[in-house]
PDB file of C-alpha atoms in Angstrom:
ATOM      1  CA  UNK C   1     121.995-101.542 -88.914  1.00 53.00           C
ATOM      2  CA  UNK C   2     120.163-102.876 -86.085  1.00 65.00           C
ATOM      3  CA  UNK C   3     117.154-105.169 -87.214  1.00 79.00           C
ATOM      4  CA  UNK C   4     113.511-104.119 -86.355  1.00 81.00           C
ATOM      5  CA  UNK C   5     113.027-106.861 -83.787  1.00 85.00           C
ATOM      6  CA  UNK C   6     116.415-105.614 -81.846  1.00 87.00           C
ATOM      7  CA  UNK C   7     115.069-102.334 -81.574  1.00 84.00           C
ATOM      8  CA  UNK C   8     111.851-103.128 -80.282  1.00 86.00           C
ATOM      9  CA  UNK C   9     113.744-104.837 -77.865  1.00 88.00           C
ATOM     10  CA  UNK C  10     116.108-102.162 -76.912  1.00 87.00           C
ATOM     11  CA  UNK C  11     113.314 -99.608 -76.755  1.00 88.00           C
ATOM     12  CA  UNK C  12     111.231-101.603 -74.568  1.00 86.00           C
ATOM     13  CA  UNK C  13     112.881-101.039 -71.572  1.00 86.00           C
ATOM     14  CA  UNK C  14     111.225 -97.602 -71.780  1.00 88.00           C
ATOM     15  CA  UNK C  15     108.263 -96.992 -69.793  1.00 89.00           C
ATOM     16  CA  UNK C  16     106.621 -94.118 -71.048  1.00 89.00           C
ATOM     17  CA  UNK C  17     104.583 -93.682 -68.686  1.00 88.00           C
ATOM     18  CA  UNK C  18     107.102 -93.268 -66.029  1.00 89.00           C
ATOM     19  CA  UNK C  19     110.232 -92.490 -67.907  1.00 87.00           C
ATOM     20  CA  UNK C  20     113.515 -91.629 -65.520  1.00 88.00           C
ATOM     21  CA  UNK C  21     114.394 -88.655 -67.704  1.00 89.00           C
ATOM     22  CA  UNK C  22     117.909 -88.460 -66.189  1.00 87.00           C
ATOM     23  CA  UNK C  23     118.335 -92.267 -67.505  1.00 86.00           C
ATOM     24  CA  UNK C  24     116.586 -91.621 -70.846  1.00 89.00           C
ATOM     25  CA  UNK C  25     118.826 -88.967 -71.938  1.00 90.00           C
ATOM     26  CA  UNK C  26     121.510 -90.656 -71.261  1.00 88.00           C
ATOM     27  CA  UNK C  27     120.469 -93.560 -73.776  1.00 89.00           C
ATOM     28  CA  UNK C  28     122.291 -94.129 -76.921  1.00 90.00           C
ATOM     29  CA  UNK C  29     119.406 -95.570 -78.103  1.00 91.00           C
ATOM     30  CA  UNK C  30     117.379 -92.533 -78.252  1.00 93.00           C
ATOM     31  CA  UNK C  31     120.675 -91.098 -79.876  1.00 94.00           C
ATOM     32  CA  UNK C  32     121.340 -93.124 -82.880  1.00 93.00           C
ATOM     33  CA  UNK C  33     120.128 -91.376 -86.030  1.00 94.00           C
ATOM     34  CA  UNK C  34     119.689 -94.201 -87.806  1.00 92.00           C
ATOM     35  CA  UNK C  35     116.615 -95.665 -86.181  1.00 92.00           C
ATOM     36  CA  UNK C  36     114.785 -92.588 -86.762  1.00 94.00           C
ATOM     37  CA  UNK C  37     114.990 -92.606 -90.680  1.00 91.00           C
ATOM     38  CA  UNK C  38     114.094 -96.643 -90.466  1.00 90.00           C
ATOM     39  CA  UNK C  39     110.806 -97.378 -92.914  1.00 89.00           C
ATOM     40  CA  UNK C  40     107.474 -96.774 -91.351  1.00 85.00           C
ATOM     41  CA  UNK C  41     107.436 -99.871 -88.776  1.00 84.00           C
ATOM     42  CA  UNK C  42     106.799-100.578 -85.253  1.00 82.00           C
ATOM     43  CA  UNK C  43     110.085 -99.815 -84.318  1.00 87.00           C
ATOM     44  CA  UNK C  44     110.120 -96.438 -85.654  1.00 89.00           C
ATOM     45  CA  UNK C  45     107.083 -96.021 -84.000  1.00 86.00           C
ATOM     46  CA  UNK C  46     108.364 -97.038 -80.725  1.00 89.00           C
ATOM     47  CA  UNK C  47     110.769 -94.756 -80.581  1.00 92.00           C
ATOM     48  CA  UNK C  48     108.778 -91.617 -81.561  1.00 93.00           C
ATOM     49  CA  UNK C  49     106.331 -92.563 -78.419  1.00 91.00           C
ATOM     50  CA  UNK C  50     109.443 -92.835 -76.028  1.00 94.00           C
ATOM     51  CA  UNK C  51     110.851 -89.540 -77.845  1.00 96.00           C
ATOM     52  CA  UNK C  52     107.397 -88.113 -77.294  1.00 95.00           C
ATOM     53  CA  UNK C  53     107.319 -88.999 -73.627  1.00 95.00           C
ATOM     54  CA  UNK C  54     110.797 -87.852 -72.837  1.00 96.00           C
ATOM     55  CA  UNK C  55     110.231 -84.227 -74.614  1.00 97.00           C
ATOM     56  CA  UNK C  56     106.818 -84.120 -72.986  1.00 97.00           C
ATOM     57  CA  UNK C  57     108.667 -85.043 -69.286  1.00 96.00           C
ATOM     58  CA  UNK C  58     111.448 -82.219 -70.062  1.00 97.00           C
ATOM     59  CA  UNK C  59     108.707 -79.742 -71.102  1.00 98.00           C
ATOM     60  CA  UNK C  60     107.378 -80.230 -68.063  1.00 96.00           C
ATOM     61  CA  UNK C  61     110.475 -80.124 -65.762  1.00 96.00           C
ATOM     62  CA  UNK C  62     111.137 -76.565 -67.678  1.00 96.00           C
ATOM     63  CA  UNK C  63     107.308 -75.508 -66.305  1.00 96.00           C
ATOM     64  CA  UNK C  64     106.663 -75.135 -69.971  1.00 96.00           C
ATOM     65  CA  UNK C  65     109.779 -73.362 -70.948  1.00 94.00           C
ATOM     66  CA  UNK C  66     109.876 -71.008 -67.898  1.00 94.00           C
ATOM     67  CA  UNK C  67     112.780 -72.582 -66.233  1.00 95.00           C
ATOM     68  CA  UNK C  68     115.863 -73.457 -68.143  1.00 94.00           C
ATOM     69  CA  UNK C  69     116.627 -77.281 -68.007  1.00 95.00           C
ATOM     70  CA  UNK C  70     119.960 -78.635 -66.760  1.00 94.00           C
ATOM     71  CA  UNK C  71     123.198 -78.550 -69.020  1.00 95.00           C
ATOM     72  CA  UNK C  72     122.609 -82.352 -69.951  1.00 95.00           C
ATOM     73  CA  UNK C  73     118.909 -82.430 -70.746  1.00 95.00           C
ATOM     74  CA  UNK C  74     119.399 -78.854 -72.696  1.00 95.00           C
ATOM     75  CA  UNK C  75     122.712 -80.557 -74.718  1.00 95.00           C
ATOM     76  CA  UNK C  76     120.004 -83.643 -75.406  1.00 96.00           C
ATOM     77  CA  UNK C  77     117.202 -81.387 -76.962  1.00 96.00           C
ATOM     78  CA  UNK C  78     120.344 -79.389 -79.244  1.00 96.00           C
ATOM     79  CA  UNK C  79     120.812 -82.814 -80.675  1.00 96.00           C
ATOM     80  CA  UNK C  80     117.456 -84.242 -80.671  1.00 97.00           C
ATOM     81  CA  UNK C  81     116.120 -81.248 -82.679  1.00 97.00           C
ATOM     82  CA  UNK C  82     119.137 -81.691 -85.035  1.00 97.00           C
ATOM     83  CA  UNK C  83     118.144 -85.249 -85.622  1.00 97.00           C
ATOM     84  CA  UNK C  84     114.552 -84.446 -86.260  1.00 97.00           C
ATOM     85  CA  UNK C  85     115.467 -81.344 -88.129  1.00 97.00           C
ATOM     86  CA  UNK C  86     117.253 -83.661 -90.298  1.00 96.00           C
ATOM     87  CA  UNK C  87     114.670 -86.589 -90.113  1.00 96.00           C
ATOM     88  CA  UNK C  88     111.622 -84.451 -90.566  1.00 95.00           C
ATOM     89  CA  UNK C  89     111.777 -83.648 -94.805  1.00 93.00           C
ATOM     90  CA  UNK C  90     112.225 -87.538 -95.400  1.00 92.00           C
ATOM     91  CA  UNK C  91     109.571 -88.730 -93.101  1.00 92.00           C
ATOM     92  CA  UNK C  92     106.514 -90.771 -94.477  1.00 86.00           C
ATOM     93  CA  UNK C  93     103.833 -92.318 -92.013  1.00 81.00           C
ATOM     94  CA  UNK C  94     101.389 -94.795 -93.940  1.00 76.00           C
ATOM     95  CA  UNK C  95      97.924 -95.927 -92.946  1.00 69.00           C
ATOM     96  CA  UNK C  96      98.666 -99.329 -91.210  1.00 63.00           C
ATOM     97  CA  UNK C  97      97.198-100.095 -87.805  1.00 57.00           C
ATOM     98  CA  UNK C  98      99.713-102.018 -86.306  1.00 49.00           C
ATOM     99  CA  UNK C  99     101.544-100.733 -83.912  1.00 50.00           C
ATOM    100  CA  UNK C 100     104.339-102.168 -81.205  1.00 45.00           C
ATOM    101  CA  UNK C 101     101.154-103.211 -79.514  1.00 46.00           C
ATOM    102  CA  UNK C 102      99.419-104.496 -81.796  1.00 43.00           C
ATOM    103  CA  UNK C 103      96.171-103.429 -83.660  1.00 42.00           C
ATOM    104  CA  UNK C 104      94.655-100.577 -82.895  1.00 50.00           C
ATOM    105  CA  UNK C 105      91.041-100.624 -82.940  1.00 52.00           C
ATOM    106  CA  UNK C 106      89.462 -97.556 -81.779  1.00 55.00           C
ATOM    107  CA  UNK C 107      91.678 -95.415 -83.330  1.00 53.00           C
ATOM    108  CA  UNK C 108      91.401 -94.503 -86.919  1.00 55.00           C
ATOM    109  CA  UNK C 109      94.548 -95.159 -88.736  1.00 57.00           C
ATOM    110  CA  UNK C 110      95.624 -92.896 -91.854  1.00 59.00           C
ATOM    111  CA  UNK C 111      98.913 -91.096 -91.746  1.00 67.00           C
ATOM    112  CA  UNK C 112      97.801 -88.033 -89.636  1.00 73.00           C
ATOM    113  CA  UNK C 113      97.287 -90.290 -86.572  1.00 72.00           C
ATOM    114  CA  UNK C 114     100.148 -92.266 -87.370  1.00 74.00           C
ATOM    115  CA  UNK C 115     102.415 -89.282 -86.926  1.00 84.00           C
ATOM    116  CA  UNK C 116     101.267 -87.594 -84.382  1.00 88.00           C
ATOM    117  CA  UNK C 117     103.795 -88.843 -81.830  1.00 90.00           C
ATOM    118  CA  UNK C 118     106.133 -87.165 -84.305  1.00 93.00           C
ATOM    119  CA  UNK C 119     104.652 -84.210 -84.455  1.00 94.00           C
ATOM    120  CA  UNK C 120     104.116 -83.694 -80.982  1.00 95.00           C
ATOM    121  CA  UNK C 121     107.850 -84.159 -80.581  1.00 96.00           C
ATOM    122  CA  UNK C 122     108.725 -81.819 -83.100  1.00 97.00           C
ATOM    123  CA  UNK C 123     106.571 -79.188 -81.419  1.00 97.00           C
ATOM    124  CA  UNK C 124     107.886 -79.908 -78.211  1.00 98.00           C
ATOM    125  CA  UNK C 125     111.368 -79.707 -79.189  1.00 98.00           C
ATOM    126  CA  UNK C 126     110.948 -76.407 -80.720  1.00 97.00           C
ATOM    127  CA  UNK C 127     109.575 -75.408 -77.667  1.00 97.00           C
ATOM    128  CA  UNK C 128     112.378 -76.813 -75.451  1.00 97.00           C
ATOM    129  CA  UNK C 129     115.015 -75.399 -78.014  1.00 96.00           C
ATOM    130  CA  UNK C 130     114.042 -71.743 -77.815  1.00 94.00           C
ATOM    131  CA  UNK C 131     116.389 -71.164 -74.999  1.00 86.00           C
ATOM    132  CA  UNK C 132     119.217 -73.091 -77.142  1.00 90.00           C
ATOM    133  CA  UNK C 133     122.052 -72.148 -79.690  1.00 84.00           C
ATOM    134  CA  UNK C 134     119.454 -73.246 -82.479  1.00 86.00           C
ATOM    135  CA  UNK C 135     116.480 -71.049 -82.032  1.00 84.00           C
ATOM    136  CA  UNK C 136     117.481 -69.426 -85.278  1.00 89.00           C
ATOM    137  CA  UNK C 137     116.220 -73.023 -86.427  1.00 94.00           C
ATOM    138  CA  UNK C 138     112.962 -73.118 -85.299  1.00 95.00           C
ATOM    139  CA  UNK C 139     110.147 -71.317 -87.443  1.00 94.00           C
ATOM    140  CA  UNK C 140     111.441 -73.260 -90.673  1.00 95.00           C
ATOM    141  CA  UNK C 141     111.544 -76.229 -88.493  1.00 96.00           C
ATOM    142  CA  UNK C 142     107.792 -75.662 -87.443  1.00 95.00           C
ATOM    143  CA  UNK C 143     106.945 -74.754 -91.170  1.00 94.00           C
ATOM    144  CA  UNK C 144     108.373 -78.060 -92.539  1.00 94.00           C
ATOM    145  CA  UNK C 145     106.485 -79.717 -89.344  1.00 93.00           C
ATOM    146  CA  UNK C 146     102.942 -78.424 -91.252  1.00 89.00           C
ATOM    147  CA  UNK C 147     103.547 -80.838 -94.197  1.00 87.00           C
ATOM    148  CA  UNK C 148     102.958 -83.527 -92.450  1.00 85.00           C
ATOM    149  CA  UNK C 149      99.448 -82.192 -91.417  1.00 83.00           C
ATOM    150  CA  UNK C 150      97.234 -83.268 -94.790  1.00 76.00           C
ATOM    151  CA  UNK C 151      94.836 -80.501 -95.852  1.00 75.00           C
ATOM    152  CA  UNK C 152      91.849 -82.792 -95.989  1.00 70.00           C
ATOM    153  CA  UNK C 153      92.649 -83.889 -91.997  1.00 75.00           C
ATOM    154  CA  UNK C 154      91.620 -82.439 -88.350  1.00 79.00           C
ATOM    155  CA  UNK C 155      94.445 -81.866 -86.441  1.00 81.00           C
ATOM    156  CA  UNK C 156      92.701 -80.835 -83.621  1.00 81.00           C
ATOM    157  CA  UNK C 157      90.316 -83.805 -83.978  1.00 82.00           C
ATOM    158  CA  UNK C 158      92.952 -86.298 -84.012  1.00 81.00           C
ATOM    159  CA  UNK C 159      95.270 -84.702 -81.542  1.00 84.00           C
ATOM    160  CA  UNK C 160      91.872 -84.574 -78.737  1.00 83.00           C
ATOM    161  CA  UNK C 161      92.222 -88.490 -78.552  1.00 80.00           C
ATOM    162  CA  UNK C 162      94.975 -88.271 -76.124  1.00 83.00           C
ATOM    163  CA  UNK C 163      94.182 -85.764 -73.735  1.00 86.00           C
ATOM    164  CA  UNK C 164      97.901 -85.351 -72.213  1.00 90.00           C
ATOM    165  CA  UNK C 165      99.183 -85.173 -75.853  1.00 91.00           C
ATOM    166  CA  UNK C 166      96.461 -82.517 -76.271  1.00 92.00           C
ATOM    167  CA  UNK C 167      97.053 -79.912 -73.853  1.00 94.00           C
ATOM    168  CA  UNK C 168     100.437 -79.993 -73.548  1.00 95.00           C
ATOM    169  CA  UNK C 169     101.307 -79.618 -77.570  1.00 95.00           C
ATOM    170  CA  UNK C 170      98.906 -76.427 -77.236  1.00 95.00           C
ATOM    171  CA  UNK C 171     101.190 -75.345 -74.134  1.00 96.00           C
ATOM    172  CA  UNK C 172     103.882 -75.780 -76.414  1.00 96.00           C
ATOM    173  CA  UNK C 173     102.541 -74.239 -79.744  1.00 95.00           C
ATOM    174  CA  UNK C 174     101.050 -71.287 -77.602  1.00 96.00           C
ATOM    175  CA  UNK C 175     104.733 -70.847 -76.077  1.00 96.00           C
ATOM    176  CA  UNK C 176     106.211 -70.445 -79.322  1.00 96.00           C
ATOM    177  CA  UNK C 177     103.400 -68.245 -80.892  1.00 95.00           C
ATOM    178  CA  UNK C 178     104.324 -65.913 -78.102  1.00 94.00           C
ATOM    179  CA  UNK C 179     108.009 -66.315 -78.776  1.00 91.00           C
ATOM    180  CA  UNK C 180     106.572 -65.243 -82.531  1.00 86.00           C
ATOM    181  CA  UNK C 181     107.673 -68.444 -84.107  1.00 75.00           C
TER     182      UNK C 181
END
């Protein structure tokens, strides 16, 4: 297995902010099941934000699952929901503030906002894979997504502090409440 600091490394190269998605598919990194069970660390982390980013960039090249995406990019979200279908009854997010980044001040840390760039990638897969061979998958998938939502926590509270995050996970969750998910 690779070691934490490797990763970081390797996952680095993304910029989220301006992610080639062609290129980022294509990444073995973003591929390797592994990393995504890895312990609650800044790696793991990592790669959720890049996952994020790249499932937020393909929502958006579908105009929010109106247009069907290309062969590649719709083989990519078949095996990206299969590896968070898998990852997501295992996952645990703690309360530490240290991120790839560093510390994180403004932000409160407990495990709600340390999981939301899971979350939003779950939802956004599930809205990207309604047009796939594993939509039969989804509404469990969503379901198990809910349980990592603590009943004590605002969702919509926590999700608010990233405005892009915001709108386009209720895009996404509206798009599969009309798809009756």
């Amino acid at each position: 297995m690779k070691t934490e600091r490797r990763v970081l490394e390797m996952l680095s190269e993304f910029n989220v902010d301006h992610l080639d998605l062609k290129l980022t598919i294509s990444n073995e990194v973003l591929r390797d099941r592994t990393l995504y069970t890895l312990p609650d660390c800044a790696a793991r982390r990592r790669l959720f934000t890049v996952v994020e980013a790249l499932l937020m960039g393909l929502w958006q090249e579908s105009f929010f699952g109106r247009v069907a995406l290309e062969q590649q990019a719709q083989l990519f979200v078949v095996l990206i929901f299969g590896i968070l279908k898998e990852t997501l009854p295992k996952i645990r997010f703690n309360s530490e503030m240290f991120w790839f980044g560093g510390e994180q001040k403004r932000l409160k840390t407990d495990p709600l906002n340390n999981s939301l760039s899971f979350l939003s990638a779950c939802w956004h897969i599930a809205a990207l894979a309604l047009r796939s061979s594993v939509s039969g998958e989804i509404e469990p998938f969503l379901h198990a997504s809910c349980s990592l939502v603590p009943a004590t926590s605002c969702l919509p509270m926590a999700l608010l502090a990233h405005d892009e995050r915001c709108l386009s996970c209720a895009v996404a969750l509206l798009h599969l409440q009309q798809a009756n998910m």
